[in-house]
PDB file of C-alpha atoms and ligand atoms in Angstrom:
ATOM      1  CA  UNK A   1     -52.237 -43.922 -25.583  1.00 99.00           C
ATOM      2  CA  UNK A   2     -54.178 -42.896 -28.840  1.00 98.00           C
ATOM      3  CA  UNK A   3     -53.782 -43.290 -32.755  1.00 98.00           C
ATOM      4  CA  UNK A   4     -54.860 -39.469 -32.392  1.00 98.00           C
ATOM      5  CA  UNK A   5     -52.575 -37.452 -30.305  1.00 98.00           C
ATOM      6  CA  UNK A   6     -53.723 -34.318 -31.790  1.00 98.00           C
ATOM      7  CA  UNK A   7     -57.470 -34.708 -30.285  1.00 98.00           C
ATOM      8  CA  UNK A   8     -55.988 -33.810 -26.932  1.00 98.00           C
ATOM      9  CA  UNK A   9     -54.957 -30.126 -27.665  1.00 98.00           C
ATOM     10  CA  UNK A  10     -58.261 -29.493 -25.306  1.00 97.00           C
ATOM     11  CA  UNK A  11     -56.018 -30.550 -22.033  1.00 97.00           C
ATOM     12  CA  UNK A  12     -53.776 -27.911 -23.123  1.00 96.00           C
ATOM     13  CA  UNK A  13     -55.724 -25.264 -22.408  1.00 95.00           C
ATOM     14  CA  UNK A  14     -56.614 -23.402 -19.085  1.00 95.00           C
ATOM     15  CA  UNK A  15     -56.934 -25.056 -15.414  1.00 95.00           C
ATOM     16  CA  UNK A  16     -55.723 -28.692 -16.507  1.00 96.00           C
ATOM     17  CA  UNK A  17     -52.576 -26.644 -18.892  1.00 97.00           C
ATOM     18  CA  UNK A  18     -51.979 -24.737 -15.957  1.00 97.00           C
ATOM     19  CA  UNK A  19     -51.013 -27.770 -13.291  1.00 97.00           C
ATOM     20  CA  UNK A  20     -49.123 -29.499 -15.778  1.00 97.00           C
ATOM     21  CA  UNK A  21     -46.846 -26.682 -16.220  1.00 97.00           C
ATOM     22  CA  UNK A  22     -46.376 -25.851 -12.393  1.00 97.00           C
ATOM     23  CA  UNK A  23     -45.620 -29.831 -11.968  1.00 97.00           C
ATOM     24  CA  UNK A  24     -48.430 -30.685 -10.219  1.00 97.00           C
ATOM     25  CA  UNK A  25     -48.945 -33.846 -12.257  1.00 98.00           C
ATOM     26  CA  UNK A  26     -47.385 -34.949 -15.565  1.00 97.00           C
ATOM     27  CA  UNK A  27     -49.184 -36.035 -19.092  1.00 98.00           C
ATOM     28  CA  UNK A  28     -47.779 -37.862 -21.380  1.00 98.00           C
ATOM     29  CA  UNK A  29     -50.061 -38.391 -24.888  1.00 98.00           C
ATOM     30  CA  UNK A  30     -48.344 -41.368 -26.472  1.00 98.00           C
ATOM     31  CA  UNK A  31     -49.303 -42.296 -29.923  1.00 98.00           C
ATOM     32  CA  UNK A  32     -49.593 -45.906 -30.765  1.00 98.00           C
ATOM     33  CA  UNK A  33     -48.688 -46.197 -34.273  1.00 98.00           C
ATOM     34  CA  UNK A  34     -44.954 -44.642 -32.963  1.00 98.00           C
ATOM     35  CA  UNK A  35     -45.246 -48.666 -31.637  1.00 98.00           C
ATOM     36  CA  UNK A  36     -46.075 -50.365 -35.168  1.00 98.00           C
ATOM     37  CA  UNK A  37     -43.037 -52.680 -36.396  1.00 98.00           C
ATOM     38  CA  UNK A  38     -45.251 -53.004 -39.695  1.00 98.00           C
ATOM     39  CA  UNK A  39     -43.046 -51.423 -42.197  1.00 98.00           C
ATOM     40  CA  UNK A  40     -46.045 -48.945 -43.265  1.00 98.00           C
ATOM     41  CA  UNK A  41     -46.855 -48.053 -39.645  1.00 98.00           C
ATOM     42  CA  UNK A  42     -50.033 -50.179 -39.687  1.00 98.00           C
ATOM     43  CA  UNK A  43     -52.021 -50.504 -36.317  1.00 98.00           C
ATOM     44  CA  UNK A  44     -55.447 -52.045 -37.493  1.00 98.00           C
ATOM     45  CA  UNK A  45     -57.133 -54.665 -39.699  1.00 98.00           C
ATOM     46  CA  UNK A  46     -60.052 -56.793 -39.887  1.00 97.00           C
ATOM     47  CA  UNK A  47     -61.803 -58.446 -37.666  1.00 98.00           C
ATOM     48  CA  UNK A  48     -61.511 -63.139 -37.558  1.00 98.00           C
ATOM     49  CA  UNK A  49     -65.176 -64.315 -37.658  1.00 98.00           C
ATOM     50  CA  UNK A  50     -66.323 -61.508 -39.855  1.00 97.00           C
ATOM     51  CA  UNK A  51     -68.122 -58.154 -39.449  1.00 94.00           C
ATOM     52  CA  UNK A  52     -67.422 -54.872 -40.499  1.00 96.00           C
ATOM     53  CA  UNK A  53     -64.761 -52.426 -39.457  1.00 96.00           C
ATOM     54  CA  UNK A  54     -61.349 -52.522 -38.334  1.00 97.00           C
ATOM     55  CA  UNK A  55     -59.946 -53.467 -34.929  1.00 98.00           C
ATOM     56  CA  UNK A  56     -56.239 -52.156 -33.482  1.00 98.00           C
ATOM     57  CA  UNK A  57     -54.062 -55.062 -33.800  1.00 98.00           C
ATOM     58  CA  UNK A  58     -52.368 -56.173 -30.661  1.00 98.00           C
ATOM     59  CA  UNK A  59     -48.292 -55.559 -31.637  1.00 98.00           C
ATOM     60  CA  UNK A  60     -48.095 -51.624 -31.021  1.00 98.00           C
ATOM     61  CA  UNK A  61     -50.410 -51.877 -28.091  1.00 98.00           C
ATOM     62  CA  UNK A  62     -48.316 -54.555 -26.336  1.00 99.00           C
ATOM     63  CA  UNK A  63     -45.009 -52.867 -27.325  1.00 99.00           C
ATOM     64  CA  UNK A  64     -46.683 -49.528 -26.090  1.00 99.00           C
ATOM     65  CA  UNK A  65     -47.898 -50.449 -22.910  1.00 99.00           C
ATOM     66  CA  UNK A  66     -44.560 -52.206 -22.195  1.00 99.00           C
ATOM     67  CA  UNK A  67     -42.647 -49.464 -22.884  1.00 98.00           C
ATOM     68  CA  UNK A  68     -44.281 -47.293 -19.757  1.00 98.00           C
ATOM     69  CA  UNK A  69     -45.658 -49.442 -17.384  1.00 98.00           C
ATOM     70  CA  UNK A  70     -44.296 -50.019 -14.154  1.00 98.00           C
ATOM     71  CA  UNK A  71     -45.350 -52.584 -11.013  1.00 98.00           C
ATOM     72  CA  UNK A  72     -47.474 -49.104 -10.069  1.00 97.00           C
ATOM     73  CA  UNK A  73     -49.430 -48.293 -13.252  1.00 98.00           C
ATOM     74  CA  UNK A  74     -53.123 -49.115 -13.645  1.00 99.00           C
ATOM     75  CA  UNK A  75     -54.355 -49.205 -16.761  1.00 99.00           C
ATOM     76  CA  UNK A  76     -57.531 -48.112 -17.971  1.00 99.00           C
ATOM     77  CA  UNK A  77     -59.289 -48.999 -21.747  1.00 99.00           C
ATOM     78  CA  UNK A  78     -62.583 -46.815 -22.036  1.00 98.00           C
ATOM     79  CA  UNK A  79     -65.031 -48.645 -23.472  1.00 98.00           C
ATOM     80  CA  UNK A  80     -68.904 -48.419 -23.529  1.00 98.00           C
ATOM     81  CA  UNK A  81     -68.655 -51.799 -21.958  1.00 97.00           C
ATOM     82  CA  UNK A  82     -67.076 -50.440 -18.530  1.00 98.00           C
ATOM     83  CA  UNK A  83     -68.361 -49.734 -15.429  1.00 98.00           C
ATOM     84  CA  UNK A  84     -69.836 -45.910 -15.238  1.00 98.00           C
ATOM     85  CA  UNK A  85     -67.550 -43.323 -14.585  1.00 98.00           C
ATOM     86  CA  UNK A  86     -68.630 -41.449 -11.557  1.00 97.00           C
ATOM     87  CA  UNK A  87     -67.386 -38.636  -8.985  1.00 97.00           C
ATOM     88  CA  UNK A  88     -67.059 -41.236  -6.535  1.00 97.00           C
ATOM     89  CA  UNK A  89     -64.652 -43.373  -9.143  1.00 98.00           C
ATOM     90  CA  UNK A  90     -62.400 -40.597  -9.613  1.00 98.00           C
ATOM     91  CA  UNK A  91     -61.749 -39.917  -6.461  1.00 98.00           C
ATOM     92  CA  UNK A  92     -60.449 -43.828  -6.389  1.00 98.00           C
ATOM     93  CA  UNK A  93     -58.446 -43.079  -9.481  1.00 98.00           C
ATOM     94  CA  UNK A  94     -56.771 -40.113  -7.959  1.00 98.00           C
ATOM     95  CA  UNK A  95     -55.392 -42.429  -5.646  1.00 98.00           C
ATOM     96  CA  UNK A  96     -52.871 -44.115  -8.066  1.00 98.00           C
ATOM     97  CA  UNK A  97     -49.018 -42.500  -8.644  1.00 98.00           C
ATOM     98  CA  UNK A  98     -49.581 -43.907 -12.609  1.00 98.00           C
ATOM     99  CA  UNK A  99     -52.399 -44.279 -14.731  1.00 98.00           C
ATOM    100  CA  UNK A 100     -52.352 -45.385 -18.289  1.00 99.00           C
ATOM    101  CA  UNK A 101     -55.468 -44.861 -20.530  1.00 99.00           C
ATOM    102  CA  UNK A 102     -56.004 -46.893 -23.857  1.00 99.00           C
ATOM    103  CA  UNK A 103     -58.011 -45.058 -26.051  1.00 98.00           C
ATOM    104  CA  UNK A 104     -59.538 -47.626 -28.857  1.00 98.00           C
ATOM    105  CA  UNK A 105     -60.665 -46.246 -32.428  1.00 93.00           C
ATOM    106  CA  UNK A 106     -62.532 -48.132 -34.884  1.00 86.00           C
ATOM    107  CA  UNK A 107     -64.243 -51.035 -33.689  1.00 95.00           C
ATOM    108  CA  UNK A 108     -61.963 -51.231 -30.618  1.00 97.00           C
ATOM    109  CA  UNK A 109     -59.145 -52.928 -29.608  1.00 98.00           C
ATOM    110  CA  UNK A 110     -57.679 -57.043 -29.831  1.00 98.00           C
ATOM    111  CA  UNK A 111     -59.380 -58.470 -26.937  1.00 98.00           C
ATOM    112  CA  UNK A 112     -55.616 -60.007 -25.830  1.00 98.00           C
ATOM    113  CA  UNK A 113     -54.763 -56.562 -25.277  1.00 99.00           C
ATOM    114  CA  UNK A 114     -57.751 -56.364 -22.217  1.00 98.00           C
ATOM    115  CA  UNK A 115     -56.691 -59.828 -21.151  1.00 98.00           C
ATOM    116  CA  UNK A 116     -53.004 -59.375 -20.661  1.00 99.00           C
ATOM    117  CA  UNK A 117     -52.729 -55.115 -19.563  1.00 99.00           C
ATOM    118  CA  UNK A 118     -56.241 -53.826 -18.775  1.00 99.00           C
ATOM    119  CA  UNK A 119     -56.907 -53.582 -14.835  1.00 98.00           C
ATOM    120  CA  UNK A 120     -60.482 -51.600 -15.521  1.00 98.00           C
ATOM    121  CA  UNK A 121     -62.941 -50.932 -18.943  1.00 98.00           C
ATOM    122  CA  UNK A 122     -64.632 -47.303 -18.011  1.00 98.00           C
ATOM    123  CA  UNK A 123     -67.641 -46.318 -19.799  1.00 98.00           C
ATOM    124  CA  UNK A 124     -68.086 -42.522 -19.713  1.00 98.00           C
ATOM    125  CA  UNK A 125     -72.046 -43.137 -20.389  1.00 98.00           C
ATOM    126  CA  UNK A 126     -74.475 -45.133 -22.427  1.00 98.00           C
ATOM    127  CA  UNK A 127     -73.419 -44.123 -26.202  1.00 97.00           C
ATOM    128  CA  UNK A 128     -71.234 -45.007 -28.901  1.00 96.00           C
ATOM    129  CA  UNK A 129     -68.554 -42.690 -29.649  1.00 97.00           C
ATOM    130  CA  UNK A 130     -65.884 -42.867 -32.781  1.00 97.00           C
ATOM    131  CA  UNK A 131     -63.154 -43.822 -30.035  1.00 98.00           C
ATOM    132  CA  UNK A 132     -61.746 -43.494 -26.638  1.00 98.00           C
ATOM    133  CA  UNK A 133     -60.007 -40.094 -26.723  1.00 98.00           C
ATOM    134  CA  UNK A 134     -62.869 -38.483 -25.500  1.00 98.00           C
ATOM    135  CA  UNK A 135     -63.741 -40.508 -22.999  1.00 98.00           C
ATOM    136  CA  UNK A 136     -60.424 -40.578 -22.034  1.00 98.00           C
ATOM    137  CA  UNK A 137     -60.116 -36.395 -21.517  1.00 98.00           C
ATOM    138  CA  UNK A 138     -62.892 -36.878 -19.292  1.00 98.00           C
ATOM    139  CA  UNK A 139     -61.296 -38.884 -16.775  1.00 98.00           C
ATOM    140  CA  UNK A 140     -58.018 -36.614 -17.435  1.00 98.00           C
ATOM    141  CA  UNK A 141     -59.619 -33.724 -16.337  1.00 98.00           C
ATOM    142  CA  UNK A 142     -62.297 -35.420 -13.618  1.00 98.00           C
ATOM    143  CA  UNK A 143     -59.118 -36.792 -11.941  1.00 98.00           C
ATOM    144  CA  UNK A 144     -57.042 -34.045 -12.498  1.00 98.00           C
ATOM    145  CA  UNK A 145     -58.977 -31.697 -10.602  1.00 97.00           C
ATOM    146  CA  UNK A 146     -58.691 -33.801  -7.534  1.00 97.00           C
ATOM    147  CA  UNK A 147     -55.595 -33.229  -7.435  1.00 97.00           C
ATOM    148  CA  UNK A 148     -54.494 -31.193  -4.413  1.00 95.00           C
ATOM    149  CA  UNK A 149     -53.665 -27.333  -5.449  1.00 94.00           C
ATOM    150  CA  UNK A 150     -55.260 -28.169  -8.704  1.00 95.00           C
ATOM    151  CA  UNK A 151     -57.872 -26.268  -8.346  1.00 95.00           C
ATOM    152  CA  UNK A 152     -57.278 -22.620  -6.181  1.00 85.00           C
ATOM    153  CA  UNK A 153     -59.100 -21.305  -3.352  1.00 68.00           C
ATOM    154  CA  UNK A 154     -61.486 -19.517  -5.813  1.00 52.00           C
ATOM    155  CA  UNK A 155     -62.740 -22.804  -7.500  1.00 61.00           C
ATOM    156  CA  UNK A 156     -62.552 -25.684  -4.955  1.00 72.00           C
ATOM    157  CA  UNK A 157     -63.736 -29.093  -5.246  1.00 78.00           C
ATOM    158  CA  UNK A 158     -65.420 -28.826  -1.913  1.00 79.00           C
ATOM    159  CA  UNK A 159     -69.067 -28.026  -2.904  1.00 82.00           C
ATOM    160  CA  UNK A 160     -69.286 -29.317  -6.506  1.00 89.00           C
ATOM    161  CA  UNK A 161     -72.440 -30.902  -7.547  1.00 89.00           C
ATOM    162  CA  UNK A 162     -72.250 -34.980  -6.462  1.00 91.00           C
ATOM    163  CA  UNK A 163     -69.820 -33.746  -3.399  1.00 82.00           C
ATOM    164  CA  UNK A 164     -71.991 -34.198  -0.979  1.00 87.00           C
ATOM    165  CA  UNK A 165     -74.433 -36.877  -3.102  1.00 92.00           C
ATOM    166  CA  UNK A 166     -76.613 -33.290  -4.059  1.00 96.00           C
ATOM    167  CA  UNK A 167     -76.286 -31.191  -6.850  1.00 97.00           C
ATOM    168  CA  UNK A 168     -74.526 -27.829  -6.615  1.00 97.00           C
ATOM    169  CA  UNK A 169     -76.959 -24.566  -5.584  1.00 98.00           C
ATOM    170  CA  UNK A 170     -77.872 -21.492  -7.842  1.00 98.00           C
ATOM    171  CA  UNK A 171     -74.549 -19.530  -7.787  1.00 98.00           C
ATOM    172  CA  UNK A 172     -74.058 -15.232  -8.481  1.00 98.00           C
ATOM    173  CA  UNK A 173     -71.932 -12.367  -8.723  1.00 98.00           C
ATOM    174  CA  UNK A 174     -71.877  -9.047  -8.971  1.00 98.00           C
ATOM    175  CA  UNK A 175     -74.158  -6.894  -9.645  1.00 98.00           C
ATOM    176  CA  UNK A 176     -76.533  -7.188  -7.511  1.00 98.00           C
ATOM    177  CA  UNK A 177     -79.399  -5.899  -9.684  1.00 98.00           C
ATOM    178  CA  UNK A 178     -78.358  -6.254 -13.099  1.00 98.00           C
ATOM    179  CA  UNK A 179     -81.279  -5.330 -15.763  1.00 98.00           C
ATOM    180  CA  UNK A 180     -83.608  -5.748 -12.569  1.00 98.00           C
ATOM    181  CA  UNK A 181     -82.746  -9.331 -11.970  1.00 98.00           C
ATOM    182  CA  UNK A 182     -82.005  -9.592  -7.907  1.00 98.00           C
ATOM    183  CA  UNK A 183     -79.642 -11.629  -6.389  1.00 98.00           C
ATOM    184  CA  UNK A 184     -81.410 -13.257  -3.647  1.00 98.00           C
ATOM    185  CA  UNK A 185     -81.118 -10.575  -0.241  1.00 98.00           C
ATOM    186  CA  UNK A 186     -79.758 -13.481   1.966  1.00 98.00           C
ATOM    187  CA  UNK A 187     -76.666 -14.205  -0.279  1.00 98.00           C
ATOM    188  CA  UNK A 188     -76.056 -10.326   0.378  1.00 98.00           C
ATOM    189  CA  UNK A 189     -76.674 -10.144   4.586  1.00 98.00           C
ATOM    190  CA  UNK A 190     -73.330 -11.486   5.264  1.00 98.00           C
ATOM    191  CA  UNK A 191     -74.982 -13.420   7.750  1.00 98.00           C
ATOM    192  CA  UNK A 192     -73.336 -16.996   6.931  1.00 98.00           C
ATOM    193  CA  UNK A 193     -75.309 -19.277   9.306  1.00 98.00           C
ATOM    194  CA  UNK A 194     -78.493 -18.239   6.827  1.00 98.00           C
ATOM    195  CA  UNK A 195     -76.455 -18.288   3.909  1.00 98.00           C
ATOM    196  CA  UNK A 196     -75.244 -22.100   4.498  1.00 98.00           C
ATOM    197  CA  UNK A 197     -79.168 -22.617   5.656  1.00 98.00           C
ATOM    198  CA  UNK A 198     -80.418 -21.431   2.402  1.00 98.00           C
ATOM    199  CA  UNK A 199     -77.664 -23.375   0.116  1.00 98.00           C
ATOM    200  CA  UNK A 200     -78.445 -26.426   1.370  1.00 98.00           C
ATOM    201  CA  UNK A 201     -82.210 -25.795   1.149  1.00 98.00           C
ATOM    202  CA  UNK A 202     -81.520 -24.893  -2.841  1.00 98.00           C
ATOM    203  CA  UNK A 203     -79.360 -28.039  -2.966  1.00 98.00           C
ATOM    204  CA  UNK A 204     -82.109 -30.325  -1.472  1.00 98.00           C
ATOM    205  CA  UNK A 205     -85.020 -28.650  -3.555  1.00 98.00           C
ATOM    206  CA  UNK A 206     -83.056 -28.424  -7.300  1.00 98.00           C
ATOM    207  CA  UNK A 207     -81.641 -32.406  -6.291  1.00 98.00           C
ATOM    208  CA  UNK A 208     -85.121 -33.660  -5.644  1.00 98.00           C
ATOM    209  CA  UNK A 209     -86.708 -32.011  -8.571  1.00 98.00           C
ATOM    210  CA  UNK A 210     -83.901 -33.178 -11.075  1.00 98.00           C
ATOM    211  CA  UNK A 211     -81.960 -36.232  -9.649  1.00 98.00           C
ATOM    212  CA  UNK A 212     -84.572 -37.589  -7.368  1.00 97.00           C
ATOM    213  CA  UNK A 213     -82.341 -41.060  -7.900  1.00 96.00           C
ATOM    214  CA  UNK A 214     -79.646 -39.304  -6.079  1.00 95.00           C
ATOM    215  CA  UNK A 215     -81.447 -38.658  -3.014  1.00 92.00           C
ATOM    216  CA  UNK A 216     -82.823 -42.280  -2.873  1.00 85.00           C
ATOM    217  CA  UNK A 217     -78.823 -43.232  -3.231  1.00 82.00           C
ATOM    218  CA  UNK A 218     -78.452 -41.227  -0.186  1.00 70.00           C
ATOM    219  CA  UNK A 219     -80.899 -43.019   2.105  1.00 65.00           C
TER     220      UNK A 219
HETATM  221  C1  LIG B 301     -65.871 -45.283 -24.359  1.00 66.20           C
HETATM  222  C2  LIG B 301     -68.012 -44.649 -25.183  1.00 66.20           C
HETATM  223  C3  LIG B 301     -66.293 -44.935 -23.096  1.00 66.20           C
HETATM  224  C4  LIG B 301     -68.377 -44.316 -23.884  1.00 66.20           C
HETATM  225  C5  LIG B 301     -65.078 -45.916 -27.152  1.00 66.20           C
HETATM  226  C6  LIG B 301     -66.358 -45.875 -28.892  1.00 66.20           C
HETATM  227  C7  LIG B 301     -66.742 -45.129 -25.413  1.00 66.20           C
HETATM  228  C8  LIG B 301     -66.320 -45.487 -26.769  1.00 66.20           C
HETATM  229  N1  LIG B 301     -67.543 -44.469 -22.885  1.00 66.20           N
HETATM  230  N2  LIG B 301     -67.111 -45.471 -27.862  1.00 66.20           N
HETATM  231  N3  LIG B 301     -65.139 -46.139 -28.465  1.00 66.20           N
END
């Protein structure tokens, strides 16, 4: 749900365009103001106590929400004030038949909105964007790709970075000399008991040097 349907023409494109149109989950980009009983199709104004900015009134949101949800939707605002969106979340999120995400603009949304609808806030990292609609494609396509036959044979979920609390090793394809550079000889032995050896060597090394605070997760 978003003032700014447009902004999601991204999700139209490629893997997440591709599972929508074989079925294997449904989106459905509502926009808000199509919810405004204001005669000009109003959906904000200013804020009681002060301060600048506008805030989404709560009439189309209520209306909105009411108009989709069912006794098996959970509904999501994204807001910097969330808890951190994480690999680990998603696959929790996955787990739902309905999800609604509220995507604020502005200063954000009427707090009665939270209070009455909102099962979870998600923060998609420490900054201030100019709303939730990007926040909100993140989760789309985090979740999405979850999904099972999402994602093919030739770009699983199985050994993405954070799947097994490591990052993701150094990855190639052909050729195997190209301007000089060399693949590394053990990726080409066909041996696969070294191979998986010296993946989860790369993993271990690249994790400690970068994300050291994912190996002490681990532990
Ligand atoms: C939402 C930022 C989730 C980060 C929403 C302005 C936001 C956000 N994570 N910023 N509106």
């Amino acid at each position: 749900m978003t003032l700014f349907p447009d902004s999601f023409a991204p999700l139209r494109e490629s893997i997440i365009a591709r599972a929508v149109d074989s079925g294997k989950f449904s989106l459905n980009i509502i926009n808000i103001r199509d919810f405004s009983a204001d005669k000009h199709k109003k959906c904000d104004d200013t804020i009681f106590g002060g301060g600048d900015g506008l805030l989404m009134m709560p009439q189309p949101l209520f209306d909105c929400i009411e108009s989709v949800k069912t006794e098996n939707s959970h509904i999501i605002y994204l807001s910097p004030k969330g808890e951190t969106f994480t690999q680990s979340k998603a696959k929790t999120l996955v787990e739902y038949e309905h999800l609604i995400l509220i995507c604020g603009h502005y200063e954000g949304i009427d707090q009665r909105v939270i209070d009455t609808f909102v099962d979870e806030e998600i923060s998609i990292g420490d900054y201030v964007l100019t709303g939730g609609e990007l926040p909100a494609m993140v989760v789309v396509d985090t979740v999405a790709r979850l999904i099972p036959k999402v994602l093919h044979g030739e770009n699983s979920a199985k050994d993405d970075s954070f799947e097994n609390g490591l990052l993701e090793y150094p990855q190639y394809t052909r050729p195997a000399d190209f301007r000089g550079l060399k693949v590394p000889e053990v990726l080409l032995s066909g041996n696969h008991q070294e191979i998986a050896k010296w993946r989860k060597a790369q993993s271990e090394r690249i994790t400690k040097e970068r994300r050291p605070d994912l190996i002490d997760k681990n532990n």
